[in-house]
CSV table of C-alpha atoms and ligand atoms in Angstrom, one decimal:
chain,number,residue,atom,x,y,z
A,1,MET,CA,-62.5,-4.7,20.3
A,2,SER,CA,-59.7,-2.2,20.9
A,3,ILE,CA,-56.1,-2.9,21.5
A,4,ASP,CA,-55.5,-2.4,25.2
A,5,GLU,CA,-53.6,0.4,26.8
A,6,SER,CA,-49.8,-0.1,26.6
A,7,GLY,CA,-48.3,3.3,26.8
A,8,PRO,CA,-49.0,7.0,25.9
A,9,ALA,CA,-51.7,7.0,23.2
A,10,PRO,CA,-50.7,8.5,19.9
A,11,PRO,CA,-53.4,10.8,18.4
A,12,GLN,CA,-55.1,8.2,16.2
A,13,ALA,CA,-54.9,5.3,18.7
A,14,GLU,CA,-58.6,5.5,19.4
A,15,ASN,CA,-59.2,4.2,15.8
A,16,VAL,CA,-57.3,0.9,16.4
A,17,GLY,CA,-59.3,-2.2,17.1
A,18,ILE,CA,-60.7,-5.4,15.8
A,19,LEU,CA,-64.1,-4.7,14.1
A,20,ALA,CA,-64.9,-8.2,13.0
A,21,ALA,CA,-63.4,-11.7,12.7
A,22,GLU,CA,-64.2,-14.6,10.5
A,23,VAL,CA,-63.0,-18.2,10.8
A,24,TYR,CA,-63.0,-20.9,8.1
A,25,PHE,CA,-62.3,-24.6,8.7
A,26,PRO,CA,-62.7,-27.4,6.2
A,27,THR,CA,-65.8,-29.6,6.4
A,28,THR,CA,-63.6,-32.7,6.6
A,29,TYR,CA,-62.3,-33.8,10.0
A,30,VAL,CA,-61.5,-37.0,11.8
A,31,ARG,CA,-62.4,-37.7,15.4
A,32,GLN,CA,-59.4,-38.1,17.8
A,33,GLU,CA,-61.0,-41.1,19.4
A,34,ASP,CA,-61.2,-42.8,16.0
A,35,LEU,CA,-57.5,-41.9,15.5
A,36,GLU,CA,-56.6,-43.4,18.8
A,37,LYS,CA,-58.2,-46.7,17.7
A,38,HIS,CA,-56.7,-46.5,14.3
A,39,ASP,CA,-53.2,-45.8,15.6
A,40,GLY,CA,-53.4,-48.5,18.3
A,41,VAL,CA,-52.5,-46.1,21.1
A,42,PRO,CA,-54.2,-46.4,24.6
A,43,SER,CA,-57.6,-44.9,24.8
A,44,GLY,CA,-57.5,-41.3,26.1
A,45,LYS,CA,-54.0,-40.6,24.8
A,46,TYR,CA,-55.2,-37.9,22.3
A,47,THR,CA,-58.5,-37.0,23.8
A,48,ILE,CA,-57.4,-36.6,27.4
A,49,GLY,CA,-53.6,-36.6,27.2
A,50,LEU,CA,-53.5,-33.9,24.6
A,51,GLY,CA,-57.1,-32.6,25.2
A,52,GLN,CA,-58.1,-32.7,21.6
A,53,GLN,CA,-61.5,-33.8,20.1
A,54,GLY,CA,-61.1,-33.5,16.3
A,55,LEU,CA,-58.5,-32.9,13.6
A,56,SER,CA,-59.3,-30.9,10.5
A,57,PHE,CA,-57.8,-31.8,7.2
A,58,CYS,CA,-58.5,-31.1,3.6
A,59,GLY,CA,-58.3,-32.8,0.3
A,60,ASP,CA,-56.5,-31.6,-2.8
A,61,ARG,CA,-59.4,-29.3,-3.6
A,62,GLU,CA,-58.4,-26.9,-0.8
A,63,ASP,CA,-55.2,-25.1,-0.1
A,64,PRO,CA,-54.1,-22.0,1.8
A,65,VAL,CA,-55.3,-19.8,-1.1
A,66,SER,CA,-58.8,-21.3,-1.4
A,67,MET,CA,-59.2,-21.1,2.4
A,68,GLY,CA,-58.0,-17.4,2.4
A,69,LEU,CA,-60.4,-16.6,-0.5
A,70,THR,CA,-63.3,-18.2,1.3
A,71,VAL,CA,-62.7,-16.5,4.6
A,72,PHE,CA,-62.0,-13.1,3.1
A,73,HIS,CA,-65.1,-13.2,0.9
A,74,GLN,CA,-67.2,-14.3,3.9
A,75,LEU,CA,-65.7,-11.6,6.1
A,76,LEU,CA,-66.7,-8.8,3.7
A,77,ARG,CA,-70.1,-10.2,2.9
A,78,ARG,CA,-71.2,-11.0,6.4
A,79,HIS,CA,-70.3,-7.6,7.7
A,80,GLY,CA,-71.4,-5.6,4.7
A,81,VAL,CA,-67.9,-4.3,3.9
A,82,SER,CA,-67.5,-3.1,0.3
A,83,PRO,CA,-64.2,-4.1,-1.3
A,84,SER,CA,-63.5,-0.4,-1.9
A,85,GLU,CA,-63.4,0.1,1.8
A,86,VAL,CA,-60.3,-2.0,2.3
A,87,GLY,CA,-56.9,-0.2,2.2
A,88,HIS,CA,-54.7,-2.8,3.8
A,89,LEU,CA,-54.6,-6.6,3.4
A,90,GLN,CA,-52.1,-8.7,5.1
A,91,VAL,CA,-52.0,-12.5,5.3
A,92,GLY,CA,-50.4,-14.3,8.3
A,93,THR,CA,-49.3,-17.7,7.0
A,94,GLU,CA,-47.0,-20.6,7.7
A,95,SER,CA,-47.6,-22.3,4.4
A,96,GLY,CA,-47.7,-20.3,1.2
A,97,VAL,CA,-48.1,-22.0,-2.2
A,98,ASP,CA,-45.3,-20.2,-4.0
A,99,GLY,CA,-41.7,-19.3,-3.3
A,100,SER,CA,-42.2,-15.7,-4.6
A,101,LYS,CA,-45.8,-14.7,-4.9
A,102,SER,CA,-47.5,-13.8,-1.6
A,103,LEU,CA,-50.9,-15.3,-0.6
A,104,LYS,CA,-52.2,-11.7,-0.4
A,105,THR,CA,-51.8,-11.4,-4.2
A,106,TYR,CA,-54.1,-14.5,-4.7
A,107,LEU,CA,-56.8,-12.7,-2.6
A,108,MET,CA,-56.6,-9.5,-4.7
A,109,PRO,CA,-59.2,-10.6,-7.3
A,110,ILE,CA,-61.9,-10.0,-4.7
A,111,LEU,CA,-60.8,-6.4,-4.4
A,112,GLU,CA,-59.8,-6.0,-8.1
A,113,ALA,CA,-63.3,-6.9,-9.1
A,114,ALA,CA,-64.4,-3.7,-7.4
A,115,GLY,CA,-61.6,-1.7,-9.0
A,116,ASN,CA,-59.6,-1.5,-5.8
A,117,THR,CA,-55.9,-2.2,-6.4
A,118,ASP,CA,-54.6,0.5,-4.0
A,119,VAL,CA,-54.1,-2.0,-1.1
A,120,GLU,CA,-51.0,-2.1,1.1
A,121,GLY,CA,-49.6,-5.2,2.8
A,122,VAL,CA,-48.2,-8.6,1.8
A,123,ASP,CA,-47.6,-11.7,3.8
A,124,CYS,CA,-46.1,-12.2,7.3
A,125,VAL,CA,-44.4,-15.6,7.6
A,126,GLN,CA,-43.0,-16.8,10.9
A,127,ALA,CA,-44.3,-20.1,12.2
A,128,CYS,CA,-47.5,-19.8,14.1
A,129,TYR,CA,-46.8,-16.1,14.8
A,130,GLY,CA,-47.6,-14.8,11.3
A,131,GLY,CA,-51.2,-13.9,12.0
A,132,THR,CA,-50.2,-11.8,15.0
A,133,ALA,CA,-47.4,-10.0,13.1
A,134,ALA,CA,-50.0,-9.2,10.4
A,135,LEU,CA,-52.4,-7.8,13.0
A,136,LEU,CA,-49.7,-5.7,14.6
A,137,ALA,CA,-48.7,-4.4,11.1
A,138,ALA,CA,-52.3,-3.5,10.3
A,139,ALA,CA,-52.7,-1.8,13.7
A,140,ALA,CA,-49.5,0.2,13.1
A,141,TRP,CA,-50.9,1.3,9.7
A,142,VAL,CA,-54.1,2.6,11.2
A,143,GLU,CA,-52.1,4.5,13.8
A,144,SER,CA,-49.7,5.9,11.3
A,145,ARG,CA,-49.8,9.1,9.2
A,146,ALA,CA,-50.2,6.9,6.1
A,147,TRP,CA,-53.7,5.9,7.3
A,148,ASP,CA,-56.4,7.2,5.0
A,149,GLY,CA,-59.5,6.1,6.9
A,150,ARG,CA,-60.0,2.8,5.2
A,151,LEU,CA,-60.2,-0.6,6.8
A,152,ALA,CA,-57.4,-3.1,7.3
A,153,VAL,CA,-57.9,-6.8,6.9
A,154,VAL,CA,-55.7,-9.5,8.3
A,155,ALA,CA,-56.7,-12.8,6.7
A,156,SER,CA,-55.2,-15.6,8.6
A,157,HIS,CA,-55.7,-19.0,7.0
A,158,MET,CA,-55.6,-22.5,8.4
A,159,ALA,CA,-52.6,-24.6,7.4
A,160,HIS,CA,-53.2,-28.3,6.6
A,161,ALA,CA,-53.5,-29.8,10.0
A,162,TYR,CA,-51.4,-32.8,9.0
A,163,ASP,CA,-48.4,-30.7,8.2
A,164,PHE,CA,-47.2,-31.0,11.8
A,165,TYR,CA,-48.9,-34.3,12.6
A,166,LYS,CA,-46.9,-36.6,10.4
A,167,PRO,CA,-43.5,-35.2,9.8
A,168,THR,CA,-41.7,-36.7,6.8
A,169,THR,CA,-39.2,-35.4,4.3
A,170,GLY,CA,-40.1,-31.7,3.7
A,171,TYR,CA,-42.2,-31.5,6.9
A,172,PRO,CA,-40.9,-29.8,10.0
A,173,ALA,CA,-38.7,-31.7,12.3
A,174,VAL,CA,-40.0,-31.4,15.9
A,175,ASP,CA,-38.3,-31.6,19.2
A,176,GLY,CA,-41.6,-32.0,21.2
A,177,PRO,CA,-40.3,-31.5,24.8
A,178,LEU,CA,-38.0,-28.6,23.9
A,179,SER,CA,-40.9,-26.9,22.0
A,180,VAL,CA,-43.2,-27.3,25.1
A,181,TYR,CA,-40.4,-25.8,27.3
A,182,CYS,CA,-39.9,-22.9,24.9
A,183,TYR,CA,-43.7,-22.2,24.8
A,184,LEU,CA,-44.0,-22.1,28.6
A,185,HIS,CA,-40.7,-20.3,29.3
A,186,THR,CA,-41.6,-17.6,26.7
A,187,LEU,CA,-44.9,-17.2,28.6
A,188,ASP,CA,-42.9,-16.4,31.8
A,189,VAL,CA,-40.9,-13.7,30.0
A,190,CYS,CA,-43.9,-12.2,28.2
A,191,TRP,CA,-46.0,-12.1,31.4
A,192,ALA,CA,-43.2,-10.3,33.3
A,193,ARG,CA,-42.9,-7.7,30.5
A,194,TYR,CA,-46.6,-7.3,30.1
A,195,ALA,CA,-47.1,-6.7,33.8
A,196,GLU,CA,-44.3,-4.1,33.9
A,197,ARG,CA,-45.9,-2.2,30.9
A,198,PHE,CA,-49.4,-2.5,32.3
A,199,GLU,CA,-48.4,-1.0,35.6
A,200,ARG,CA,-46.4,1.8,34.0
A,201,ALA,CA,-49.3,2.7,31.7
A,202,LEU,CA,-52.2,2.3,34.1
A,203,HIS,CA,-50.7,3.0,37.5
A,204,ALA,CA,-52.5,0.0,38.9
A,205,PRO,CA,-51.2,-3.5,40.0
A,206,CYS,CA,-51.3,-6.1,37.2
A,207,THR,CA,-52.8,-9.3,38.4
A,208,LEU,CA,-54.8,-12.0,36.7
A,209,ASP,CA,-57.9,-10.6,38.4
A,210,ALA,CA,-57.6,-7.6,36.0
A,211,VAL,CA,-58.1,-10.0,33.1
A,212,ASP,CA,-61.6,-11.4,32.1
A,213,HIS,CA,-60.6,-13.8,29.4
A,214,VAL,CA,-57.3,-15.5,28.3
A,215,LEU,CA,-56.7,-16.8,24.8
A,216,PHE,CA,-53.6,-19.0,24.0
A,217,HIS,CA,-52.0,-20.3,20.9
A,218,ALA,CA,-53.1,-24.0,21.0
A,219,PRO,CA,-50.9,-26.7,19.4
A,220,TYR,CA,-53.1,-28.9,21.6
A,221,ASN,CA,-55.5,-28.1,24.4
A,222,LYS,CA,-53.6,-29.7,27.3
A,223,LEU,CA,-50.8,-27.2,26.8
A,224,VAL,CA,-53.4,-24.4,27.1
A,225,GLN,CA,-54.6,-25.8,30.4
A,226,LYS,CA,-51.0,-26.0,31.6
A,227,ALA,CA,-50.2,-22.5,30.3
A,228,TYR,CA,-53.1,-21.0,32.2
A,229,ALA,CA,-52.2,-22.8,35.4
A,230,ARG,CA,-48.6,-21.5,34.9
A,231,LEU,CA,-49.9,-18.0,34.4
A,232,TRP,CA,-51.8,-18.3,37.7
A,233,TYR,CA,-48.7,-19.5,39.4
A,234,LEU,CA,-46.5,-16.7,37.9
A,235,ASP,CA,-49.2,-14.2,39.0
A,236,GLY,CA,-49.0,-15.5,42.6
A,237,CYS,CA,-45.2,-15.4,42.6
A,238,ARG,CA,-45.1,-11.9,41.2
A,239,ASN,CA,-47.6,-10.5,43.6
A,240,GLY,CA,-45.9,-11.9,46.7
A,241,GLY,CA,-48.2,-14.9,47.0
A,242,ALA,CA,-47.3,-18.1,48.9
A,243,ASP,CA,-45.9,-21.1,47.1
A,244,PRO,CA,-49.0,-23.2,46.3
A,245,SER,CA,-46.9,-26.4,46.1
A,246,PRO,CA,-48.2,-28.9,48.7
A,247,ALA,CA,-44.5,-29.5,49.6
A,248,HIS,CA,-43.7,-25.9,50.2
A,249,SER,CA,-46.9,-24.6,51.4
A,250,HIS,CA,-47.2,-20.9,52.3
A,251,THR,CA,-43.5,-20.0,51.8
A,252,PRO,CA,-43.3,-16.7,49.9
A,253,ILE,CA,-41.9,-17.4,46.5
A,254,ALA,CA,-39.0,-15.2,45.4
A,255,HIS,CA,-38.5,-16.9,42.0
A,256,PRO,CA,-40.9,-19.2,40.2
A,257,TYR,CA,-39.7,-22.7,39.4
A,258,PRO,CA,-38.8,-23.0,35.7
A,259,PRO,CA,-41.2,-25.1,33.7
A,260,THR,CA,-38.7,-28.0,33.6
A,261,ALA,CA,-37.9,-28.0,37.3
A,262,MET,CA,-41.3,-28.0,39.0
A,263,PRO,CA,-41.4,-29.9,42.3
A,264,PRO,CA,-43.3,-33.2,42.0
A,265,GLY,CA,-47.0,-32.6,42.2
A,266,LEU,CA,-46.9,-28.8,41.7
A,267,GLU,CA,-48.2,-28.9,38.1
A,268,LYS,CA,-51.0,-31.3,39.0
A,269,TYR,CA,-51.9,-29.1,41.9
A,270,LEU,CA,-52.0,-26.0,39.8
A,271,LEU,CA,-54.2,-27.6,37.2
A,272,GLY,CA,-56.7,-28.6,39.9
A,273,ALA,CA,-56.5,-25.2,41.6
A,274,THR,CA,-57.3,-23.3,38.3
A,275,HIS,CA,-60.0,-25.6,37.1
A,276,ALA,CA,-62.9,-23.3,37.8
A,277,SER,CA,-61.3,-20.1,36.6
A,278,TYR,CA,-60.0,-22.0,33.5
A,279,ASP,CA,-63.7,-22.8,32.7
A,280,ALA,CA,-64.7,-19.2,33.1
A,281,LYS,CA,-61.8,-17.4,31.5
A,282,VAL,CA,-60.2,-19.8,29.0
A,283,ARG,CA,-62.6,-22.5,27.9
A,284,PRO,CA,-65.0,-20.2,26.0
A,285,GLY,CA,-62.3,-19.5,23.5
A,286,THR,CA,-61.0,-23.0,22.9
A,287,CYS,CA,-63.8,-24.9,21.2
A,288,VAL,CA,-62.6,-24.4,17.6
A,289,GLN,CA,-59.0,-25.2,18.6
A,290,ARG,CA,-60.1,-28.5,20.3
A,291,GLN,CA,-62.2,-29.5,17.3
A,292,CYS,CA,-59.8,-28.6,14.5
A,293,GLY,CA,-56.3,-29.3,15.9
A,294,ASN,CA,-53.4,-26.9,15.6
A,295,MET,CA,-54.4,-24.2,13.2
A,296,TYR,CA,-51.0,-22.6,13.3
A,297,THR,CA,-51.2,-18.9,12.5
A,298,ALA,CA,-55.0,-18.9,12.9
A,299,SER,CA,-55.0,-20.7,16.3
A,300,VAL,CA,-55.1,-17.9,18.9
A,301,TRP,CA,-57.2,-15.6,16.6
A,302,SER,CA,-59.9,-18.3,16.2
A,303,GLY,CA,-60.3,-17.7,20.0
A,304,VAL,CA,-61.2,-14.1,19.4
A,305,ALA,CA,-63.9,-15.1,16.9
A,306,GLN,CA,-65.2,-17.7,19.3
A,307,LEU,CA,-65.3,-15.3,22.2
A,308,LEU,CA,-67.3,-12.9,20.1
A,309,GLU,CA,-69.8,-15.7,19.4
A,310,THR,CA,-70.0,-17.0,23.0
A,311,THR,CA,-69.9,-13.6,24.8
A,312,GLY,CA,-71.1,-10.9,22.5
A,313,ALA,CA,-72.1,-7.6,24.0
A,314,ALA,CA,-71.1,-8.8,27.5
A,315,LEU,CA,-67.5,-8.3,26.2
A,316,GLU,CA,-67.9,-4.6,26.5
A,317,GLY,CA,-65.3,-3.2,29.0
A,318,ARG,CA,-63.7,-6.7,29.5
A,319,ARG,CA,-60.0,-7.3,29.1
A,320,VAL,CA,-58.9,-10.2,27.0
A,321,LEU,CA,-55.3,-11.4,27.4
A,322,LEU,CA,-53.9,-13.1,24.3
A,323,TYR,CA,-50.8,-15.2,24.0
A,324,SER,CA,-49.5,-15.7,20.5
A,325,TYR,CA,-46.6,-18.1,20.2
A,326,GLY,CA,-44.7,-19.3,17.1
A,327,SER,CA,-41.8,-21.7,17.0
A,328,GLY,CA,-38.6,-20.1,16.3
A,329,ILE,CA,-39.2,-18.3,18.8
A,330,SER,CA,-41.6,-15.4,18.3
A,331,ALA,CA,-44.3,-14.5,20.8
A,332,THR,CA,-46.5,-11.6,22.0
A,333,LEU,CA,-48.7,-11.3,25.0
A,334,LEU,CA,-51.1,-8.5,24.3
A,335,SER,CA,-54.5,-7.5,25.6
A,336,LEU,CA,-57.7,-6.3,24.0
A,337,ARG,CA,-60.6,-4.4,25.4
A,338,GLY,CA,-64.2,-5.0,24.4
A,339,ARG,CA,-65.5,-1.6,23.3
A,340,ALA,CA,-68.9,-0.4,22.3
A,341,VAL,CA,-69.2,1.2,18.8
A,342,ALA,CA,-71.9,3.6,17.6
A,343,PRO,CA,-75.4,2.2,18.2
A,344,GLY,CA,-76.7,0.3,15.2
A,345,SER,CA,-73.1,-0.1,13.8
A,346,ARG,CA,-72.6,-3.2,11.6
A,347,PHE,CA,-69.6,-3.9,13.9
A,348,SER,CA,-71.4,-3.9,17.3
A,349,LEU,CA,-70.6,-6.8,19.6
A,350,ALA,CA,-74.2,-7.9,19.6
A,351,ARG,CA,-74.4,-8.0,15.8
A,352,LEU,CA,-71.1,-9.8,15.5
A,353,GLN,CA,-72.5,-12.4,17.9
A,354,ALA,CA,-75.8,-12.7,16.1
A,355,GLY,CA,-74.0,-13.2,12.8
A,356,SER,CA,-71.6,-15.8,14.0
A,357,ASP,CA,-72.2,-19.6,13.4
A,358,LEU,CA,-69.0,-21.3,14.4
A,359,ALA,CA,-70.7,-23.8,16.8
A,360,VAL,CA,-73.3,-24.7,14.1
A,361,ARG,CA,-70.6,-25.2,11.4
A,362,LEU,CA,-68.5,-27.4,13.7
A,363,ALA,CA,-71.5,-29.5,14.7
A,364,ARG,CA,-72.5,-29.9,11.0
A,365,ARG,CA,-69.3,-31.6,9.9
A,366,PRO,CA,-69.6,-35.3,9.4
A,367,ALA,CA,-66.6,-37.2,10.8
A,368,ALA,CA,-64.4,-38.9,8.2
A,369,PRO,CA,-62.8,-42.2,8.9
A,370,PRO,CA,-59.0,-42.2,9.6
A,371,ALA,CA,-58.5,-43.9,6.3
A,372,ASP,CA,-59.7,-40.7,4.5
A,373,PHE,CA,-57.3,-38.6,6.5
A,374,LEU,CA,-54.4,-40.9,5.6
A,375,ALA,CA,-55.4,-40.9,1.9
A,376,ALA,CA,-55.4,-37.1,1.9
A,377,VAL,CA,-52.0,-37.0,3.5
A,378,ALA,CA,-50.7,-39.5,0.9
A,379,ARG,CA,-52.2,-37.5,-2.0
A,380,ALA,CA,-50.7,-34.2,-0.7
A,381,GLU,CA,-47.3,-35.9,-0.5
A,382,ALA,CA,-47.7,-37.2,-4.1
A,383,LEU,CA,-48.8,-33.8,-5.4
A,384,ARG,CA,-45.9,-31.8,-3.8
A,385,GLY,CA,-44.5,-29.7,-6.6
A,386,ALA,CA,-46.7,-31.5,-9.2
A,387,LYS,CA,-48.2,-29.7,-12.2
A,388,ALA,CA,-50.8,-30.3,-14.9
A,389,TYR,CA,-53.4,-32.0,-12.8
A,390,ALA,CA,-57.0,-31.5,-11.9
A,391,THR,CA,-58.1,-31.8,-8.2
A,392,LEU,CA,-60.2,-34.8,-7.2
A,393,TRP,CA,-61.4,-34.7,-3.6
A,394,PRO,CA,-63.7,-33.9,-1.8
A,395,ARG,CA,-66.5,-33.6,-4.3
A,396,VAL,CA,-67.4,-29.9,-4.9
A,397,GLU,CA,-71.0,-30.6,-3.6
A,398,ASP,CA,-69.5,-31.8,-0.3
A,399,LEU,CA,-67.8,-28.4,0.3
A,400,ALA,CA,-69.9,-25.9,2.2
A,401,PRO,CA,-71.9,-23.5,-0.1
A,402,GLY,CA,-69.8,-20.5,-1.1
A,403,THR,CA,-66.4,-22.2,-0.5
A,404,TYR,CA,-63.6,-21.4,-2.9
A,405,TYR,CA,-61.6,-24.4,-4.1
A,406,LEU,CA,-58.6,-25.3,-6.3
A,407,LYS,CA,-59.8,-26.6,-9.7
A,408,GLU,CA,-56.4,-27.4,-11.3
A,409,VAL,CA,-52.8,-26.7,-11.4
A,410,ASP,CA,-51.8,-26.1,-15.0
A,411,GLU,CA,-48.7,-27.1,-16.9
A,412,ARG,CA,-46.9,-23.9,-15.8
A,413,HIS,CA,-47.8,-24.4,-12.1
A,414,ARG,CA,-50.5,-21.8,-12.3
A,415,ARG,CA,-53.4,-22.4,-9.9
A,416,VAL,CA,-57.0,-22.0,-11.0
A,417,TYR,CA,-59.7,-21.5,-8.4
A,418,GLY,CA,-63.5,-21.9,-8.5
A,419,ARG,CA,-66.3,-21.2,-6.0
A,420,ARG,CA,-69.1,-23.6,-5.1
A,421,ASP,CA,-72.5,-22.1,-5.7
A,422,GLU,CA,-74.4,-20.9,-2.6
B,1,HMG,C1,-46.4,-32.4,22.8
B,1,HMG,C2,-45.8,-33.8,22.5
B,1,HMG,C3,-44.3,-33.7,22.8
B,1,HMG,C4,-46.4,-34.8,23.4
B,1,HMG,O1,-45.7,-36.0,23.2
B,1,HMG,P1,-46.5,-37.4,23.0
B,1,HMG,O2,-45.5,-38.4,22.8
B,1,HMG,O3,-47.5,-37.1,21.9
B,1,HMG,O4,-47.3,-37.6,24.3
B,1,HMG,P2,-46.8,-37.9,25.8
B,1,HMG,O5,-46.5,-39.4,25.9
B,1,HMG,O6,-45.8,-37.0,26.3
B,1,HMG,O7,-48.2,-37.7,26.6
B,1,HMG,C5,-48.8,-36.4,26.6
B,1,HMG,C6,-49.7,-36.4,27.8
B,1,HMG,O8,-50.7,-37.4,27.6
B,1,HMG,C7,-50.9,-38.2,28.8
B,1,HMG,N1,-51.4,-39.5,28.3
B,1,HMG,C8,-50.7,-40.4,27.6
B,1,HMG,N2,-51.5,-41.5,27.4
B,1,HMG,C9,-52.7,-41.2,28.0
B,1,HMG,C10,-53.9,-41.9,28.2
B,1,HMG,N3,-54.1,-43.1,27.6
B,1,HMG,N4,-54.9,-41.3,28.8
B,1,HMG,C11,-54.8,-40.1,29.3
B,1,HMG,N5,-53.6,-39.4,29.3
B,1,HMG,C12,-52.6,-39.9,28.6
B,1,HMG,C13,-49.5,-38.2,29.3
B,1,HMG,O9,-49.5,-38.5,30.7
B,1,HMG,C14,-49.0,-36.7,29.1
B,1,HMG,O10,-49.6,-35.9,30.1
B,1,HMG,P3,-48.7,-34.7,30.7
B,1,HMG,O11,-47.4,-35.2,31.2
B,1,HMG,O12,-48.5,-33.7,29.5
B,1,HMG,O13,-49.6,-34.1,31.7
B,1,HMG,C15,-46.0,-34.2,21.0
B,1,HMG,O14,-47.3,-34.3,20.8
B,1,HMG,C16,-45.3,-33.2,20.1
B,1,HMG,O15,-44.1,-33.3,19.7
B,1,HMG,N6,-46.1,-32.3,19.5
B,1,HMG,C17,-45.6,-31.3,18.5
B,1,HMG,C18,-44.9,-30.1,19.1
B,1,HMG,C19,-45.8,-29.3,19.9
B,1,HMG,O16,-47.1,-29.3,19.8
B,1,HMG,N7,-45.3,-28.4,20.7
B,1,HMG,C20,-46.0,-27.4,21.5
B,1,HMG,C21,-45.3,-26.1,21.8
B,1,HMG,S1,-44.5,-25.4,20.3
B,1,HMG,C22,-45.8,-24.6,19.4
B,1,HMG,O17,-46.9,-24.4,20.0
B,1,HMG,C23,-45.5,-24.1,18.0
B,1,HMG,C24,-46.2,-25.0,17.0
B,1,HMG,C25,-46.1,-26.5,17.3
B,1,HMG,O18,-47.6,-24.7,16.9
B,1,HMG,C26,-45.6,-24.8,15.6
B,1,HMG,C27,-45.3,-23.4,15.0
B,1,HMG,O19,-45.1,-22.4,15.8
B,1,HMG,O20,-45.3,-23.3,13.8
């Protein structure tokens, strides 16, 4: 997919696009309905209230490095990319394993094995936005005079899902309502700026009708539903539509209500009014997010991979709007266009679709009991900063074939990785 029009095209801009995407999630997860029972909250609180189905977590055998190794290895192998073809490798992350060494350096053995050490890029760290920053840096490299024709890889990894779920010492402190406000308010600002640029570049009105799919960063799915409803509302306001609020029906809206000052009933109305278009434009990119929980830097980009799987060649010519949000605040609203590549290319949309197995892998995961999840959290806490230990769980044979895993942390905090046989 190519990055959409956003201004006068520099000479190399036609080379910029996403050729392939790969997603890794651990095989261990807990069902949200089991967590509701375990936590003693009313039934529906997590599954309907937050719109989530599963929560991925991993044991001490997996960390951001092993997940990055797995997904990077898989990306090259599945798409027939030789390590010598990679000239840029950038990792978007929220949770490195070292205060100095980048995650990118841990992935280098895969390229070094093929004699390739001439690889630009390090890590991008900024809450959930790191993956997007990495993608934009890779795109800028391909557009620049430094580009030598090789491929750029942005390897986003999934952070431990419980990092944000159970804040304790050393975990992020969260102001939930403020963070939700910031997410939605930032969407308002981004949409206004996006629409302005769109109209300047394309000399055509920017409306949601010009968009075929929308992908959102997803801390939880209910916020995605609300964000899409808000986008529809903003679109109506911007394009001189009538106030859809039952209380103010058909009054032209000069200024949208801010997210915190919506008249009673308006949000519910918007959710209902956008139900069908949400199903068509948004839902196809949300399955991994609902089944794994907040994937932080990888969240919105998992939607790209899922859209490739569900839509394939039909994506050609379609416009995908993508909202990346990271606390702090950093956000980008950008659009991508599905583009055909040379017939028979290893990166054709049809091939990407045929080679993708996200739904199969999600369905194959056996659900773990909440007690396993809590034990993994407790062990991660106990091992924070520890050295000279061998990892214990899960058993290597319970990892998916080909998965990289952490074997041990030695007495000098050096991490040793292995790979499960295929
Ligand atoms: C989001 C909050 C504040 C929610 O807070 P909470 O206390 O978990 O839930 P709540 O009591 O506010 O209820 C949530 C919804 O569930 C409903 N509900 C309640 N009970 C039931 C039931 N039985 N059956 C059906 N529905 C039920 C309830 O009515 C409500 O509906 P809403 O008003 O939203 O429409 C909390 O989960 C939180 O603090 N989360 C962490 C922060 C977060 O996710 N923020 C999102 C924006 S910031 C962001 O995306 C960045 C981030 C987080 O990814 C980090 C980064 O960038 O690094």
